[in-house]
Coordinates of C-alpha atoms and ligand atoms in Angstrom, one line a residue:
X1 CA 79.3 92.4 83.2
X2 CA 81.9 95.0 82.4
X3 CA 85.4 94.1 82.1
X4 CA 88.2 96.0 83.8
X5 CA 90.5 97.4 80.8
X6 CA 94.1 97.5 82.5
X7 CA 96.8 99.7 81.8
X8 CA 100.1 98.6 82.3
X9 CA 103.8 99.7 82.1
X10 CA 104.6 99.8 78.8
X11 CA 108.3 99.7 78.9
X12 CA 110.6 97.6 81.3
X13 CA 114.5 96.6 81.7
X14 CA 115.2 94.1 83.9
X15 CA 119.0 92.9 85.0
X16 CA 121.5 93.3 87.2
X17 CA 123.6 96.7 86.3
X18 CA 120.7 97.6 84.1
X19 CA 120.3 101.2 85.6
X20 CA 123.8 102.4 84.0
X21 CA 121.3 102.4 80.8
X22 CA 119.2 105.1 82.2
X23 CA 120.6 107.9 80.3
X24 CA 120.4 106.3 76.8
X25 CA 116.4 105.2 77.6
X26 CA 116.3 108.7 78.0
X27 CA 117.6 110.7 75.7
X28 CA 115.0 110.1 72.7
X29 CA 112.6 111.6 75.2
X30 CA 113.9 115.0 75.8
X31 CA 111.5 117.1 74.1
X32 CA 114.1 120.5 73.9
X33 CA 116.9 121.8 75.8
X34 CA 114.7 123.5 78.1
X35 CA 112.4 120.8 79.0
X36 CA 114.6 119.2 81.8
X37 CA 114.4 115.8 83.4
X38 CA 113.7 115.7 87.1
X39 CA 114.7 113.3 89.3
X40 CA 113.4 112.8 92.7
X41 CA 115.8 110.1 94.4
X42 CA 115.7 108.7 98.1
X43 CA 118.1 111.0 100.1
X44 CA 119.5 108.0 101.6
X45 CA 121.7 108.0 98.1
X46 CA 123.2 111.2 99.0
X47 CA 126.5 111.1 98.8
X48 CA 126.4 107.6 97.0
X49 CA 128.6 108.1 93.8
X50 CA 127.8 104.6 93.0
X51 CA 124.0 105.3 92.1
X52 CA 124.2 109.3 91.3
X53 CA 127.6 109.1 89.1
X54 CA 125.0 107.4 86.8
X55 CA 122.7 109.6 86.5
X56 CA 123.9 112.2 84.0
X57 CA 122.5 115.9 84.6
X58 CA 122.4 117.9 81.0
X59 CA 120.6 121.3 80.2
X60 CA 118.5 122.2 83.0
X61 CA 117.7 118.9 84.3
X62 CA 117.3 118.6 87.9
X63 CA 117.9 116.2 91.0
X64 CA 116.0 116.2 93.8
X65 CA 116.9 114.6 97.1
X66 CA 113.5 113.5 98.9
X67 CA 113.1 111.7 102.3
X68 CA 111.3 108.9 102.6
X69 CA 111.1 109.0 106.3
X70 CA 107.4 110.4 105.6
X71 CA 105.1 108.6 103.4
X72 CA 103.8 111.2 100.5
X73 CA 101.3 113.8 101.0
X74 CA 98.9 115.6 98.7
X75 CA 100.4 118.9 100.3
X76 CA 104.0 117.6 99.4
X77 CA 102.9 116.9 95.8
X78 CA 101.4 120.4 95.0
X79 CA 105.0 121.8 97.0
X80 CA 107.0 119.9 94.5
X81 CA 104.9 120.9 91.3
X82 CA 105.0 124.4 92.3
X83 CA 108.9 124.6 92.6
X84 CA 109.1 122.6 89.2
X85 CA 106.9 125.0 87.2
X86 CA 108.3 128.1 89.2
X87 CA 112.2 127.0 88.6
X88 CA 111.7 126.1 84.8
X89 CA 110.5 127.9 81.7
X90 CA 109.0 124.6 79.9
X91 CA 107.2 121.9 81.3
X92 CA 109.3 119.0 82.3
X93 CA 110.3 116.4 79.6
X94 CA 109.6 113.5 82.2
X95 CA 109.8 112.7 85.8
X96 CA 112.1 110.2 87.1
X97 CA 111.5 108.7 90.5
X98 CA 114.6 106.4 92.4
X99 CA 113.9 104.9 95.8
X100 CA 110.7 102.8 97.6
X101 CA 107.4 103.0 97.3
X102 CA 107.6 106.3 99.0
X103 CA 109.7 108.2 96.0
X104 CA 108.0 105.9 93.3
X105 CA 104.4 107.4 94.5
X106 CA 105.6 110.9 94.4
X107 CA 106.6 110.7 90.9
X108 CA 103.6 109.4 90.1
X109 CA 101.5 112.0 91.4
X110 CA 104.2 115.1 90.4
X111 CA 104.0 113.6 86.5
X112 CA 100.2 113.7 86.8
X113 CA 99.4 117.0 88.5
X114 CA 102.1 118.6 86.1
X115 CA 99.2 118.5 83.8
X116 CA 96.1 118.4 85.9
X117 CA 94.6 121.6 87.1
X118 CA 93.8 122.0 91.2
X119 CA 95.9 120.4 93.9
X120 CA 96.3 116.4 94.4
X121 CA 94.2 115.8 97.0
X122 CA 91.1 116.7 94.0
X123 CA 92.3 113.4 92.3
X124 CA 92.2 110.9 95.4
X125 CA 89.6 108.5 94.4
X126 CA 89.0 106.4 91.4
X127 CA 89.6 107.5 87.4
X128 CA 89.5 111.2 88.6
X129 CA 92.4 112.4 86.5
X130 CA 91.5 114.1 83.2
X131 CA 94.9 114.4 81.1
X132 CA 97.7 112.3 80.6
X133 CA 100.6 112.5 83.0
X134 CA 104.0 113.6 81.7
X135 CA 106.7 111.1 80.4
X136 CA 107.3 109.1 84.1
X137 CA 110.0 106.8 84.9
X138 CA 110.3 104.3 87.9
X139 CA 113.4 103.0 89.2
X140 CA 112.9 100.8 92.3
X141 CA 115.6 100.5 94.9
X142 CA 113.7 98.4 97.6
X143 CA 111.7 95.6 96.6
X144 CA 108.0 94.7 97.5
X145 CA 105.1 97.4 97.2
X146 CA 104.6 96.9 93.9
X147 CA 104.5 100.6 93.1
X148 CA 106.6 100.1 90.2
X149 CA 103.7 98.3 88.4
X150 CA 100.4 99.6 90.0
X151 CA 97.8 102.2 88.6
X152 CA 97.9 104.0 92.1
X153 CA 99.9 106.4 94.0
X154 CA 99.0 106.4 97.7
X155 CA 98.8 109.7 98.8
X156 CA 97.9 111.2 103.0
X157 CA 95.6 114.1 102.2
X158 CA 93.8 116.5 104.5
X159 CA 90.8 114.3 104.9
X160 CA 91.8 110.7 103.8
X161 CA 95.0 108.1 102.6
X162 CA 93.7 107.6 99.5
X163 CA 95.4 106.5 96.3
X164 CA 95.1 108.6 92.9
X165 CA 94.1 105.1 90.8
X166 CA 93.7 106.4 87.0
X167 CA 95.0 104.9 83.8
X168 CA 97.5 107.4 83.6
X169 CA 99.3 106.6 86.8
X170 CA 101.4 103.2 85.6
X171 CA 104.9 104.5 85.0
X172 CA 105.8 104.6 81.2
X173 CA 109.2 102.9 81.9
X174 CA 110.5 101.0 84.6
X175 CA 114.0 99.8 85.6
X176 CA 114.1 96.7 87.7
X177 CA 117.8 96.5 88.6
X178 CA 117.9 94.3 91.6
X179 CA 121.7 95.4 92.4
X180 CA 120.1 98.8 93.9
X181 CA 118.5 96.8 96.4
X182 CA 121.9 95.6 97.7
X183 CA 122.1 97.7 100.7
X184 CA 118.5 97.9 102.4
X185 CA 118.9 97.4 106.1
X186 CA 117.4 93.9 107.1
X187 CA 114.4 95.3 109.2
X188 CA 113.4 97.5 106.3
X189 CA 113.9 94.6 103.9
X190 CA 111.7 92.2 105.8
X191 CA 108.9 95.0 106.1
X192 CA 108.5 96.0 102.4
X193 CA 108.8 92.3 101.5
X194 CA 106.2 91.2 103.9
X195 CA 103.9 93.6 101.9
X196 CA 104.5 91.8 98.9
X197 CA 103.6 88.5 101.0
X198 CA 100.5 90.2 102.2
X199 CA 99.6 91.4 98.8
X200 CA 99.2 87.7 97.1
X201 CA 97.9 86.5 100.5
X202 CA 94.8 88.7 100.5
X203 CA 94.6 88.6 96.4
X204 CA 94.4 84.9 96.5
X205 CA 92.2 84.6 99.9
X206 CA 90.1 87.1 98.2
X207 CA 86.6 87.3 96.5
X208 CA 87.6 89.0 93.4
X209 CA 90.0 86.2 92.6
X210 CA 90.3 85.3 89.1
X211 CA 93.0 83.6 86.7
X212 CA 94.6 86.6 86.0
X213 CA 95.3 87.5 89.6
X214 CA 96.1 84.1 90.9
X215 CA 98.3 83.4 88.3
X216 CA 100.5 86.4 89.3
X217 CA 99.7 85.9 93.3
X218 CA 100.6 82.4 93.2
X219 CA 104.2 83.3 91.5
X220 CA 104.6 85.9 93.8
X221 CA 103.5 83.9 96.8
X222 CA 105.6 80.7 96.4
X223 CA 108.9 83.1 95.8
X224 CA 108.1 85.0 98.7
X225 CA 108.4 81.3 100.5
X226 CA 111.4 80.7 98.6
X227 CA 113.0 83.9 99.9
X228 CA 111.9 84.2 103.5
X229 CA 111.4 80.6 104.5
X230 CA 114.1 78.3 102.3
X231 CA 116.8 80.9 101.9
X232 CA 118.5 78.5 99.7
X233 CA 120.5 80.7 97.2
X234 CA 123.0 83.5 97.0
X235 CA 122.2 87.3 98.1
X236 CA 122.0 88.2 94.5
X237 CA 119.8 85.7 93.5
X238 CA 117.3 86.8 96.6
X239 CA 117.3 90.3 95.6
X240 CA 116.7 89.4 92.2
X241 CA 113.8 87.0 93.1
X242 CA 112.3 89.6 95.5
X243 CA 112.2 92.3 92.7
X244 CA 110.1 89.8 90.5
X245 CA 108.2 89.1 93.6
X246 CA 107.3 92.4 94.1
X247 CA 106.0 93.3 90.2
X248 CA 104.2 89.9 90.2
X249 CA 102.5 90.8 93.6
X250 CA 101.5 94.0 92.4
X251 CA 100.0 92.7 89.2
X252 CA 97.7 90.4 91.2
X253 CA 96.3 92.8 92.9
X254 CA 96.0 95.2 90.0
X255 CA 93.5 92.8 88.6
X256 CA 91.8 92.1 92.2
X257 CA 92.3 93.7 95.5
X258 CA 93.9 93.6 98.6
X259 CA 92.1 92.9 102.0
X260 CA 92.0 93.0 105.9
X261 CA 95.7 93.8 106.6
X262 CA 95.8 96.5 104.1
X263 CA 92.4 98.2 105.5
X264 CA 93.7 98.4 108.9
X265 CA 96.9 99.4 107.9
X266 CA 95.5 102.3 106.5
X267 CA 94.1 103.3 109.6
X268 CA 97.1 102.8 111.6
X269 CA 99.1 104.8 108.9
X270 CA 96.4 107.8 108.5
X271 CA 96.3 108.6 112.2
X272 CA 99.4 107.6 113.7
X273 CA 102.0 107.7 111.0
X274 CA 102.9 103.9 110.8
X275 CA 104.6 103.4 107.4
X276 CA 103.0 101.0 105.2
X277 CA 105.0 98.2 105.5
X278 CA 105.4 97.8 108.9
X279 CA 102.1 98.6 109.8
X280 CA 101.0 95.8 107.3
X281 CA 103.2 93.5 109.6
X282 CA 102.1 94.6 112.8
X283 CA 98.2 94.0 111.3
X284 CA 98.7 90.6 110.2
X285 CA 100.4 89.5 112.8
X286 CA 97.0 89.5 114.6
X287 CA 94.7 88.4 111.9
X288 CA 95.1 84.5 112.1
X289 CA 91.2 84.4 112.0
X290 CA 91.1 85.5 108.5
X291 CA 94.2 84.2 107.0
X292 CA 95.2 81.2 109.5
X293 CA 97.6 79.5 107.1
X294 CA 99.4 82.5 106.0
X295 CA 99.9 84.3 109.2
X296 CA 101.1 81.0 110.8
X297 CA 103.5 81.3 108.1
X298 CA 104.4 85.0 108.5
X299 CA 105.1 84.1 112.0
X300 CA 107.8 81.7 111.2
X301 CA 109.4 84.1 108.8
X302 CA 109.4 86.4 111.8
X303 CA 111.1 84.1 114.0
X304 CA 114.0 82.8 110.9
X305 CA 114.8 86.4 110.7
X306 CA 114.9 87.5 114.3
X307 CA 112.3 90.5 113.5
X308 CA 110.4 91.7 116.4
X309 CA 107.6 93.9 115.8
X310 CA 106.4 97.1 118.1
X311 CA 103.9 96.3 120.5
X312 CA 101.1 98.2 122.2
X313 CA 101.0 101.0 119.7
X314 CA 97.7 101.5 120.6
X315 CA 97.6 101.3 124.3
X316 CA 97.6 104.7 124.5
X317 CA 94.5 105.7 122.4
X318 CA 91.4 107.5 123.6
X319 CA 87.9 106.3 122.1
X320 CA 88.0 109.2 119.4
X321 CA 91.5 108.1 118.1
X322 CA 90.2 104.4 117.7
X323 CA 86.8 106.0 115.8
X324 CA 89.3 107.7 113.6
X325 CA 91.2 104.7 112.3
X326 CA 88.3 102.6 112.4
X327 CA 86.1 105.2 110.1
X328 CA 89.2 105.2 107.8
X329 CA 89.3 101.3 107.6
X330 CA 85.7 101.0 106.8
X331 CA 85.9 103.6 104.3
X332 CA 88.2 101.2 102.0
X333 CA 84.8 99.6 101.1
X334 CA 86.3 97.4 98.2
X335 CA 89.1 95.8 100.1
X336 CA 86.5 94.4 102.7
X337 CA 84.4 93.2 100.1
X338 CA 87.0 91.5 98.6
X339 CA 88.4 90.1 101.7
X340 CA 84.7 88.8 103.0
X341 CA 82.0 89.2 100.4
X342 CA 79.4 91.3 99.9
X343 CA 78.0 90.8 103.3
X344 CA 81.1 91.9 105.0
X345 CA 79.1 94.3 107.1
X346 CA 77.7 91.6 108.8
X347 CA 81.4 90.3 109.8
X348 CA 83.2 93.5 110.2
X349 CA 81.7 95.9 113.2
X350 CA 83.2 98.7 114.6
X351 CA 83.5 97.1 117.7
X352 CA 85.4 94.3 116.1
X353 CA 88.0 96.4 114.4
X354 CA 88.4 98.3 117.9
X355 CA 89.1 94.7 119.3
X356 CA 91.5 94.1 116.7
X357 CA 93.3 97.2 117.1
X358 CA 93.4 97.1 120.9
X359 CA 95.6 94.3 120.4
X360 CA 98.3 96.1 118.4
Ligands
LIG1 P1 110.0 103.6 101.4 O1 110.3 103.9 100.1 O2 109.0 104.5 102.5 O3 111.6 103.6 102.0 C1 111.6 102.8 103.3 C2 113.0 103.1 104.1 O4 113.9 102.3 102.9 C3 113.2 104.5 104.0 O5 114.3 104.8 104.8 C4 114.3 104.4 102.6 O6 115.2 105.7 102.7 C5 115.0 103.2 102.7 N1 115.7 102.7 101.4 C6 114.9 102.8 99.8 N2 115.8 102.0 99.2 C7 117.2 101.8 99.9 C8 118.3 101.2 99.4 N3 118.6 100.8 98.4 N4 119.3 101.1 100.5 C9 119.1 101.7 101.9 N5 117.9 102.2 102.0 C10 116.9 102.0 101.2 O7 109.5 101.9 101.6 P2 108.5 101.0 100.6 O8 108.0 100.1 101.7 O9 109.1 100.9 99.6 O10 107.5 101.9 100.6 C11 106.0 102.4 100.6 C12 105.7 103.3 100.6 O11 104.9 102.5 99.1 C13 104.1 103.8 101.4 O12 104.1 105.3 101.0 C14 102.7 103.1 100.7 O13 102.1 104.0 100.4 C15 103.4 103.0 99.1 N6 102.8 102.1 98.5 C16 102.3 102.0 97.3 C17 101.8 101.3 96.3 C18 101.5 101.5 94.8 O14 100.6 100.5 94.6 N7 101.4 102.8 94.5 C19 101.8 100.1 96.7 C20 102.0 99.7 98.2 C21 102.8 100.7 98.8
LIG2 ZN1 100.6 96.9 100.0

């Protein structure tokens, strides 16, 4: 038996207002005046001086506002890398991603692709990255995905939606400032928060579970229930808790795996462009058979927060379209094996997946 030797984020700051330390943290990492820091910032913060005034640009530093309307793609990563190389004489001193999972994943992928040849699509998979990425920093502004702590960056490529999973992917530095999440719209708060809840459910109920994953998963699961079921506490306390839940949920799956909801949600994402958080919710709502207790809790949380999920998104699909989604879902073998054990193929057939997708 070989044991996973798991890399982790090497430095982390936590606390409300800690984002103000960004410049101080970066200063010693500047390689030279020609090697800029490149900031990839969610364009929801365009014109938001409260946040942007704390990013101090010096020398050739550059701030790029990026839309999170679409999930990151391999071609978008390649274009960003090309743009950075063309615009600057030296390799950057660092890449700083400020936003949700979309922007964090982009930052990780760009940092990797600045030091590795070819295109981002060549590295979708496990342990294909050869050279260490350049210094990269993650600053989440919405909580739930665990992208701030994970060793993957999920990209939609020409052939598949799959992460660049590598020891070089995790951030070198993360700043966890829950105050940055204060203006997240309610629906999005729920969808991304449920991503965390579902990470915990899939990890805790999976066959890959071990004491490491369990200890993080149980903590994050309890925090999610405190936030989304009980809701006792100030808005600030809830933001703090959800940011830690996201981190712990990410740590839990780091040493195990996700399961049925994620496999099927990737199918929806790849073919219909349904985003990760809401896609997981749409799928999870129909998974009583696999996760009965937690789907009941999820439905209760939906009710408490008045969330109405889209219905009938697969109603008009053709056989070919269902088959594309089923292929994507079935391709995620480790997820199924974690969820259902080594004999998962006896339980999950194409017909079974079709029936489930038809309900969504
Ligand atoms: P997101 O980054 O797509 O953002 C969702 C929406 O929230 C966007 O409209 C964004 O502009 C907005 N937003 C973000 N912060 C805000 C703020 N402070 N105030 C107001 N609006 C704000 O959402 P997400 O759910 O965090 O990320 C989803 C992405 O994460 C997907 O691409 C998914 O594949 C990826 N993901 C990655 C991992 C990983 O381990 N790498 C894990 C899970 C999901
Ligand atoms: Zn997820």
